């Protein structure tokens, strides 16, 4: 790949493929010349097919979501040089949030530490007894540090399980549990 530095009169208005050897295109006002890539003759692996599907879904999300001016402005504010709101929305949709830690404080408060490169939409906490019956469920509240979310449990069982569901803007959900007792 080569980036044309000077305003080249010959390449200024050229885009496309030349002689099945080079592709010339513009990105962010720069002219780029690259070797033309051909289609692979290998059969894609299952992992490649999964990634292609995930990318297709992420791209569809980005196309739809940037029609909302507020969300587009949010993603654009996170874009770096050579990036745009669409790129950031695809990146957000492609990666799921990560639940780093679940703690139960002495005050019967569940504290969830979760992160995502972009903002999280919701954190839900489900409290179950030993048999798996749901005792209560609700949304956690974000703490001021921007990483922790807390949920006050009305009646914490001695034994049981806490399930945490973290969702980001595109709808990717990560789930993690904590055994009690």
PDB file of C-alpha atoms in Angstrom:
ATOM      1  CA  UNK A   1       0.000   0.000   0.000  1.00  0.00           C
ATOM      2  CA  UNK A   2       1.261   3.448  -0.869  1.00  0.00           C
ATOM      3  CA  UNK A   3      -0.058   6.836   0.147  1.00  0.00           C
ATOM      4  CA  UNK A   4       0.403   9.600  -2.403  1.00  0.00           C
ATOM      5  CA  UNK A   5       1.754  12.613  -0.477  1.00  0.00           C
ATOM      6  CA  UNK A   6       1.709  15.429  -3.029  1.00  0.00           C
ATOM      7  CA  UNK A   7      -1.278  16.570  -5.050  1.00  0.00           C
ATOM      8  CA  UNK A   8      -0.604  14.345  -8.007  1.00  0.00           C
ATOM      9  CA  UNK A   9      -2.334  15.704 -11.102  1.00  0.00           C
ATOM     10  CA  UNK A  10      -2.361  12.282 -12.753  1.00  0.00           C
ATOM     11  CA  UNK A  11      -4.030  10.447  -9.831  1.00  0.00           C
ATOM     12  CA  UNK A  12      -6.206  13.258  -8.488  1.00  0.00           C
ATOM     13  CA  UNK A  13      -9.410  12.091 -10.179  1.00  0.00           C
ATOM     14  CA  UNK A  14      -8.623   8.382 -10.604  1.00  0.00           C
ATOM     15  CA  UNK A  15     -10.372   5.702  -8.590  1.00  0.00           C
ATOM     16  CA  UNK A  16     -10.732   1.983  -9.190  1.00  0.00           C
ATOM     17  CA  UNK A  17      -8.615  -0.879 -10.460  1.00  0.00           C
ATOM     18  CA  UNK A  18      -5.924  -0.528 -13.108  1.00  0.00           C
ATOM     19  CA  UNK A  19      -4.978  -3.551 -15.207  1.00  0.00           C
ATOM     20  CA  UNK A  20      -6.057  -6.073 -12.573  1.00  0.00           C
ATOM     21  CA  UNK A  21      -2.923  -5.089 -10.636  1.00  0.00           C
ATOM     22  CA  UNK A  22      -3.558  -1.929  -8.608  1.00  0.00           C
ATOM     23  CA  UNK A  23      -6.497  -0.394  -6.814  1.00  0.00           C
ATOM     24  CA  UNK A  24      -6.596   3.363  -6.323  1.00  0.00           C
ATOM     25  CA  UNK A  25      -8.978   4.913  -3.822  1.00  0.00           C
ATOM     26  CA  UNK A  26      -9.365   7.943  -1.579  1.00  0.00           C
ATOM     27  CA  UNK A  27      -9.713   7.849   2.177  1.00  0.00           C
ATOM     28  CA  UNK A  28      -9.928  11.007   4.275  1.00  0.00           C
ATOM     29  CA  UNK A  29      -8.671  13.101   1.381  1.00  0.00           C
ATOM     30  CA  UNK A  30      -5.573  10.954   0.759  1.00  0.00           C
ATOM     31  CA  UNK A  31      -4.954   8.977  -2.402  1.00  0.00           C
ATOM     32  CA  UNK A  32      -3.994   5.360  -1.683  1.00  0.00           C
ATOM     33  CA  UNK A  33      -2.580   2.848  -4.152  1.00  0.00           C
ATOM     34  CA  UNK A  34      -2.711  -0.826  -3.145  1.00  0.00           C
ATOM     35  CA  UNK A  35      -2.125  -4.192  -4.792  1.00  0.00           C
ATOM     36  CA  UNK A  36      -5.403  -5.594  -6.090  1.00  0.00           C
ATOM     37  CA  UNK A  37      -6.556  -8.430  -3.913  1.00  0.00           C
ATOM     38  CA  UNK A  38      -8.141 -11.455  -5.440  1.00  0.00           C
ATOM     39  CA  UNK A  39     -10.777 -13.745  -4.041  1.00  0.00           C
ATOM     40  CA  UNK A  40      -9.412 -16.576  -1.906  1.00  0.00           C
ATOM     41  CA  UNK A  41      -9.653 -20.055  -3.392  1.00  0.00           C
ATOM     42  CA  UNK A  42      -9.716 -21.738   0.042  1.00  0.00           C
ATOM     43  CA  UNK A  43     -12.974 -22.826   1.628  1.00  0.00           C
ATOM     44  CA  UNK A  44     -13.688 -20.620   4.674  1.00  0.00           C
ATOM     45  CA  UNK A  45     -13.463 -22.230   8.110  1.00  0.00           C
ATOM     46  CA  UNK A  46     -16.411 -22.262  10.498  1.00  0.00           C
ATOM     47  CA  UNK A  47     -14.703 -19.585  12.580  1.00  0.00           C
ATOM     48  CA  UNK A  48     -14.348 -17.360   9.484  1.00  0.00           C
ATOM     49  CA  UNK A  49     -18.003 -17.885   8.608  1.00  0.00           C
ATOM     50  CA  UNK A  50     -18.986 -16.958  12.194  1.00  0.00           C
ATOM     51  CA  UNK A  51     -16.903 -13.774  12.049  1.00  0.00           C
ATOM     52  CA  UNK A  52     -18.395 -12.863   8.664  1.00  0.00           C
ATOM     53  CA  UNK A  53     -21.903 -13.286  10.071  1.00  0.00           C
ATOM     54  CA  UNK A  54     -21.049 -11.211  13.151  1.00  0.00           C
ATOM     55  CA  UNK A  55     -19.602  -8.500  10.908  1.00  0.00           C
ATOM     56  CA  UNK A  56     -22.724  -8.528   8.737  1.00  0.00           C
ATOM     57  CA  UNK A  57     -24.917  -8.049  11.830  1.00  0.00           C
ATOM     58  CA  UNK A  58     -22.608  -5.319  13.191  1.00  0.00           C
ATOM     59  CA  UNK A  59     -22.703  -3.489   9.855  1.00  0.00           C
ATOM     60  CA  UNK A  60     -26.510  -3.671   9.713  1.00  0.00           C
ATOM     61  CA  UNK A  61     -26.670  -2.258  13.254  1.00  0.00           C
ATOM     62  CA  UNK A  62     -24.331   0.606  12.314  1.00  0.00           C
ATOM     63  CA  UNK A  63     -26.303   1.525   9.199  1.00  0.00           C
ATOM     64  CA  UNK A  64     -29.554   1.617  11.173  1.00  0.00           C
ATOM     65  CA  UNK A  65     -28.303   3.327  14.346  1.00  0.00           C
ATOM     66  CA  UNK A  66     -26.437   6.239  12.752  1.00  0.00           C
ATOM     67  CA  UNK A  67     -29.719   7.466  11.310  1.00  0.00           C
ATOM     68  CA  UNK A  68     -30.440   8.737  14.848  1.00  0.00           C
ATOM     69  CA  UNK A  69     -28.603  12.109  15.074  1.00  0.00           C
ATOM     70  CA  UNK A  70     -27.956  11.799  18.837  1.00  0.00           C
ATOM     71  CA  UNK A  71     -26.425   8.342  18.606  1.00  0.00           C
ATOM     72  CA  UNK A  72     -24.468   9.315  15.497  1.00  0.00           C
ATOM     73  CA  UNK A  73     -23.029  12.307  17.374  1.00  0.00           C
ATOM     74  CA  UNK A  74     -22.078  10.025  20.297  1.00  0.00           C
ATOM     75  CA  UNK A  75     -20.208   7.582  18.048  1.00  0.00           C
ATOM     76  CA  UNK A  76     -18.629  10.430  16.061  1.00  0.00           C
ATOM     77  CA  UNK A  77     -17.290  11.941  19.289  1.00  0.00           C
ATOM     78  CA  UNK A  78     -15.370   8.700  19.901  1.00  0.00           C
ATOM     79  CA  UNK A  79     -13.942   8.467  16.386  1.00  0.00           C
ATOM     80  CA  UNK A  80     -10.257   9.058  15.892  1.00  0.00           C
ATOM     81  CA  UNK A  81      -8.376  10.174  12.789  1.00  0.00           C
ATOM     82  CA  UNK A  82      -9.525   8.245   9.733  1.00  0.00           C
ATOM     83  CA  UNK A  83     -12.639   6.958  11.512  1.00  0.00           C
ATOM     84  CA  UNK A  84     -16.288   7.948  11.441  1.00  0.00           C
ATOM     85  CA  UNK A  85     -19.488   7.230  13.368  1.00  0.00           C
ATOM     86  CA  UNK A  86     -20.206   4.151  11.237  1.00  0.00           C
ATOM     87  CA  UNK A  87     -16.789   2.636  12.078  1.00  0.00           C
ATOM     88  CA  UNK A  88     -17.356   3.191  15.798  1.00  0.00           C
ATOM     89  CA  UNK A  89     -20.868   1.717  15.687  1.00  0.00           C
ATOM     90  CA  UNK A  90     -19.572  -1.407  13.911  1.00  0.00           C
ATOM     91  CA  UNK A  91     -16.821  -1.745  16.513  1.00  0.00           C
ATOM     92  CA  UNK A  92     -19.349  -1.394  19.337  1.00  0.00           C
ATOM     93  CA  UNK A  93     -21.677  -3.992  17.832  1.00  0.00           C
ATOM     94  CA  UNK A  94     -18.822  -6.414  17.155  1.00  0.00           C
ATOM     95  CA  UNK A  95     -17.578  -6.584  20.760  1.00  0.00           C
ATOM     96  CA  UNK A  96     -19.605  -7.673  23.791  1.00  0.00           C
ATOM     97  CA  UNK A  97     -19.269  -6.066  27.223  1.00  0.00           C
ATOM     98  CA  UNK A  98     -17.095  -7.765  29.855  1.00  0.00           C
ATOM     99  CA  UNK A  99     -18.170  -8.518  33.426  1.00  0.00           C
ATOM    100  CA  UNK A 100     -14.993  -8.215  35.458  1.00  0.00           C
ATOM    101  CA  UNK A 101     -16.284  -8.847  38.977  1.00  0.00           C
ATOM    102  CA  UNK A 102     -19.392  -9.487  41.079  1.00  0.00           C
ATOM    103  CA  UNK A 103     -19.269  -8.760  44.812  1.00  0.00           C
ATOM    104  CA  UNK A 104     -21.837  -8.900  47.584  1.00  0.00           C
ATOM    105  CA  UNK A 105     -21.262  -6.220  50.192  1.00  0.00           C
ATOM    106  CA  UNK A 106     -22.331  -6.595  53.839  1.00  0.00           C
ATOM    107  CA  UNK A 107     -25.273  -4.289  53.220  1.00  0.00           C
ATOM    108  CA  UNK A 108     -26.877  -6.841  50.860  1.00  0.00           C
ATOM    109  CA  UNK A 109     -25.778  -4.802  47.881  1.00  0.00           C
ATOM    110  CA  UNK A 110     -24.570  -6.538  44.732  1.00  0.00           C
ATOM    111  CA  UNK A 111     -21.761  -4.585  43.072  1.00  0.00           C
ATOM    112  CA  UNK A 112     -21.022  -5.443  39.451  1.00  0.00           C
ATOM    113  CA  UNK A 113     -17.823  -4.258  37.788  1.00  0.00           C
ATOM    114  CA  UNK A 114     -18.342  -4.234  34.025  1.00  0.00           C
ATOM    115  CA  UNK A 115     -16.624  -2.554  31.133  1.00  0.00           C
ATOM    116  CA  UNK A 116     -17.154  -1.917  27.487  1.00  0.00           C
ATOM    117  CA  UNK A 117     -15.194   0.331  25.177  1.00  0.00           C
ATOM    118  CA  UNK A 118     -18.452   2.195  24.648  1.00  0.00           C
ATOM    119  CA  UNK A 119     -21.215   2.846  27.151  1.00  0.00           C
ATOM    120  CA  UNK A 120     -23.336   0.141  28.717  1.00  0.00           C
ATOM    121  CA  UNK A 121     -27.109   0.297  28.345  1.00  0.00           C
ATOM    122  CA  UNK A 122     -28.286  -1.802  31.300  1.00  0.00           C
ATOM    123  CA  UNK A 123     -27.073  -4.113  34.032  1.00  0.00           C
ATOM    124  CA  UNK A 124     -29.685  -6.530  35.400  1.00  0.00           C
ATOM    125  CA  UNK A 125     -29.301  -8.625  38.556  1.00  0.00           C
ATOM    126  CA  UNK A 126     -31.274 -11.810  39.229  1.00  0.00           C
ATOM    127  CA  UNK A 127     -31.264 -13.416  42.702  1.00  0.00           C
ATOM    128  CA  UNK A 128     -32.138 -17.132  42.877  1.00  0.00           C
ATOM    129  CA  UNK A 129     -32.528 -19.531  45.794  1.00  0.00           C
ATOM    130  CA  UNK A 130     -30.881 -22.988  46.045  1.00  0.00           C
ATOM    131  CA  UNK A 131     -33.464 -24.626  43.811  1.00  0.00           C
ATOM    132  CA  UNK A 132     -33.036 -21.980  41.088  1.00  0.00           C
ATOM    133  CA  UNK A 133     -36.308 -20.181  41.783  1.00  0.00           C
ATOM    134  CA  UNK A 134     -36.072 -16.452  41.088  1.00  0.00           C
ATOM    135  CA  UNK A 135     -36.518 -14.476  44.308  1.00  0.00           C
ATOM    136  CA  UNK A 136     -36.103 -11.050  42.743  1.00  0.00           C
ATOM    137  CA  UNK A 137     -34.757  -9.331  39.678  1.00  0.00           C
ATOM    138  CA  UNK A 138     -34.063  -5.723  38.790  1.00  0.00           C
ATOM    139  CA  UNK A 139     -31.830  -3.138  37.156  1.00  0.00           C
ATOM    140  CA  UNK A 140     -28.605  -2.037  38.794  1.00  0.00           C
ATOM    141  CA  UNK A 141     -27.740   1.654  39.139  1.00  0.00           C
ATOM    142  CA  UNK A 142     -24.442   3.047  37.799  1.00  0.00           C
ATOM    143  CA  UNK A 143     -21.948   4.310  40.368  1.00  0.00           C
ATOM    144  CA  UNK A 144     -20.071   7.583  39.959  1.00  0.00           C
ATOM    145  CA  UNK A 145     -16.812   5.835  38.963  1.00  0.00           C
ATOM    146  CA  UNK A 146     -18.383   4.747  35.632  1.00  0.00           C
ATOM    147  CA  UNK A 147     -17.354   1.100  36.022  1.00  0.00           C
ATOM    148  CA  UNK A 148     -19.356  -0.224  38.989  1.00  0.00           C
ATOM    149  CA  UNK A 149     -23.112  -0.808  39.087  1.00  0.00           C
ATOM    150  CA  UNK A 150     -24.994  -1.534  42.318  1.00  0.00           C
ATOM    151  CA  UNK A 151     -28.223  -3.327  43.119  1.00  0.00           C
ATOM    152  CA  UNK A 152     -29.785  -3.419  46.607  1.00  0.00           C
ATOM    153  CA  UNK A 153     -31.244  -6.873  47.338  1.00  0.00           C
ATOM    154  CA  UNK A 154     -34.387  -6.840  49.481  1.00  0.00           C
ATOM    155  CA  UNK A 155     -33.898 -10.351  50.868  1.00  0.00           C
ATOM    156  CA  UNK A 156     -30.529 -12.044  50.261  1.00  0.00           C
ATOM    157  CA  UNK A 157     -30.748 -15.859  50.552  1.00  0.00           C
ATOM    158  CA  UNK A 158     -28.114 -17.740  52.590  1.00  0.00           C
ATOM    159  CA  UNK A 159     -27.507 -20.114  49.696  1.00  0.00           C
ATOM    160  CA  UNK A 160     -28.355 -19.629  46.067  1.00  0.00           C
ATOM    161  CA  UNK A 161     -27.045 -17.819  43.041  1.00  0.00           C
ATOM    162  CA  UNK A 162     -26.766 -14.320  41.639  1.00  0.00           C
ATOM    163  CA  UNK A 163     -26.922 -13.941  37.851  1.00  0.00           C
ATOM    164  CA  UNK A 164     -25.793 -10.721  36.208  1.00  0.00           C
ATOM    165  CA  UNK A 165     -26.696  -9.647  32.660  1.00  0.00           C
ATOM    166  CA  UNK A 166     -24.827  -6.711  31.096  1.00  0.00           C
ATOM    167  CA  UNK A 167     -26.114  -5.209  27.843  1.00  0.00           C
ATOM    168  CA  UNK A 168     -24.501  -2.580  25.618  1.00  0.00           C
ATOM    169  CA  UNK A 169     -26.147  -0.198  23.116  1.00  0.00           C
ATOM    170  CA  UNK A 170     -26.185  -2.666  20.190  1.00  0.00           C
ATOM    171  CA  UNK A 171     -27.835  -5.315  22.364  1.00  0.00           C
ATOM    172  CA  UNK A 172     -24.838  -7.577  23.032  1.00  0.00           C
ATOM    173  CA  UNK A 173     -25.441  -9.339  26.351  1.00  0.00           C
ATOM    174  CA  UNK A 174     -22.822 -10.878  28.619  1.00  0.00           C
ATOM    175  CA  UNK A 175     -23.858 -13.102  31.507  1.00  0.00           C
ATOM    176  CA  UNK A 176     -22.041 -14.253  34.624  1.00  0.00           C
ATOM    177  CA  UNK A 177     -23.033 -15.885  37.896  1.00  0.00           C
ATOM    178  CA  UNK A 178     -21.943 -15.960  41.532  1.00  0.00           C
ATOM    179  CA  UNK A 179     -22.738 -18.789  43.972  1.00  0.00           C
ATOM    180  CA  UNK A 180     -23.844 -17.762  47.455  1.00  0.00           C
ATOM    181  CA  UNK A 181     -23.032 -19.632  50.665  1.00  0.00           C
TER     182      UNK A 181
END
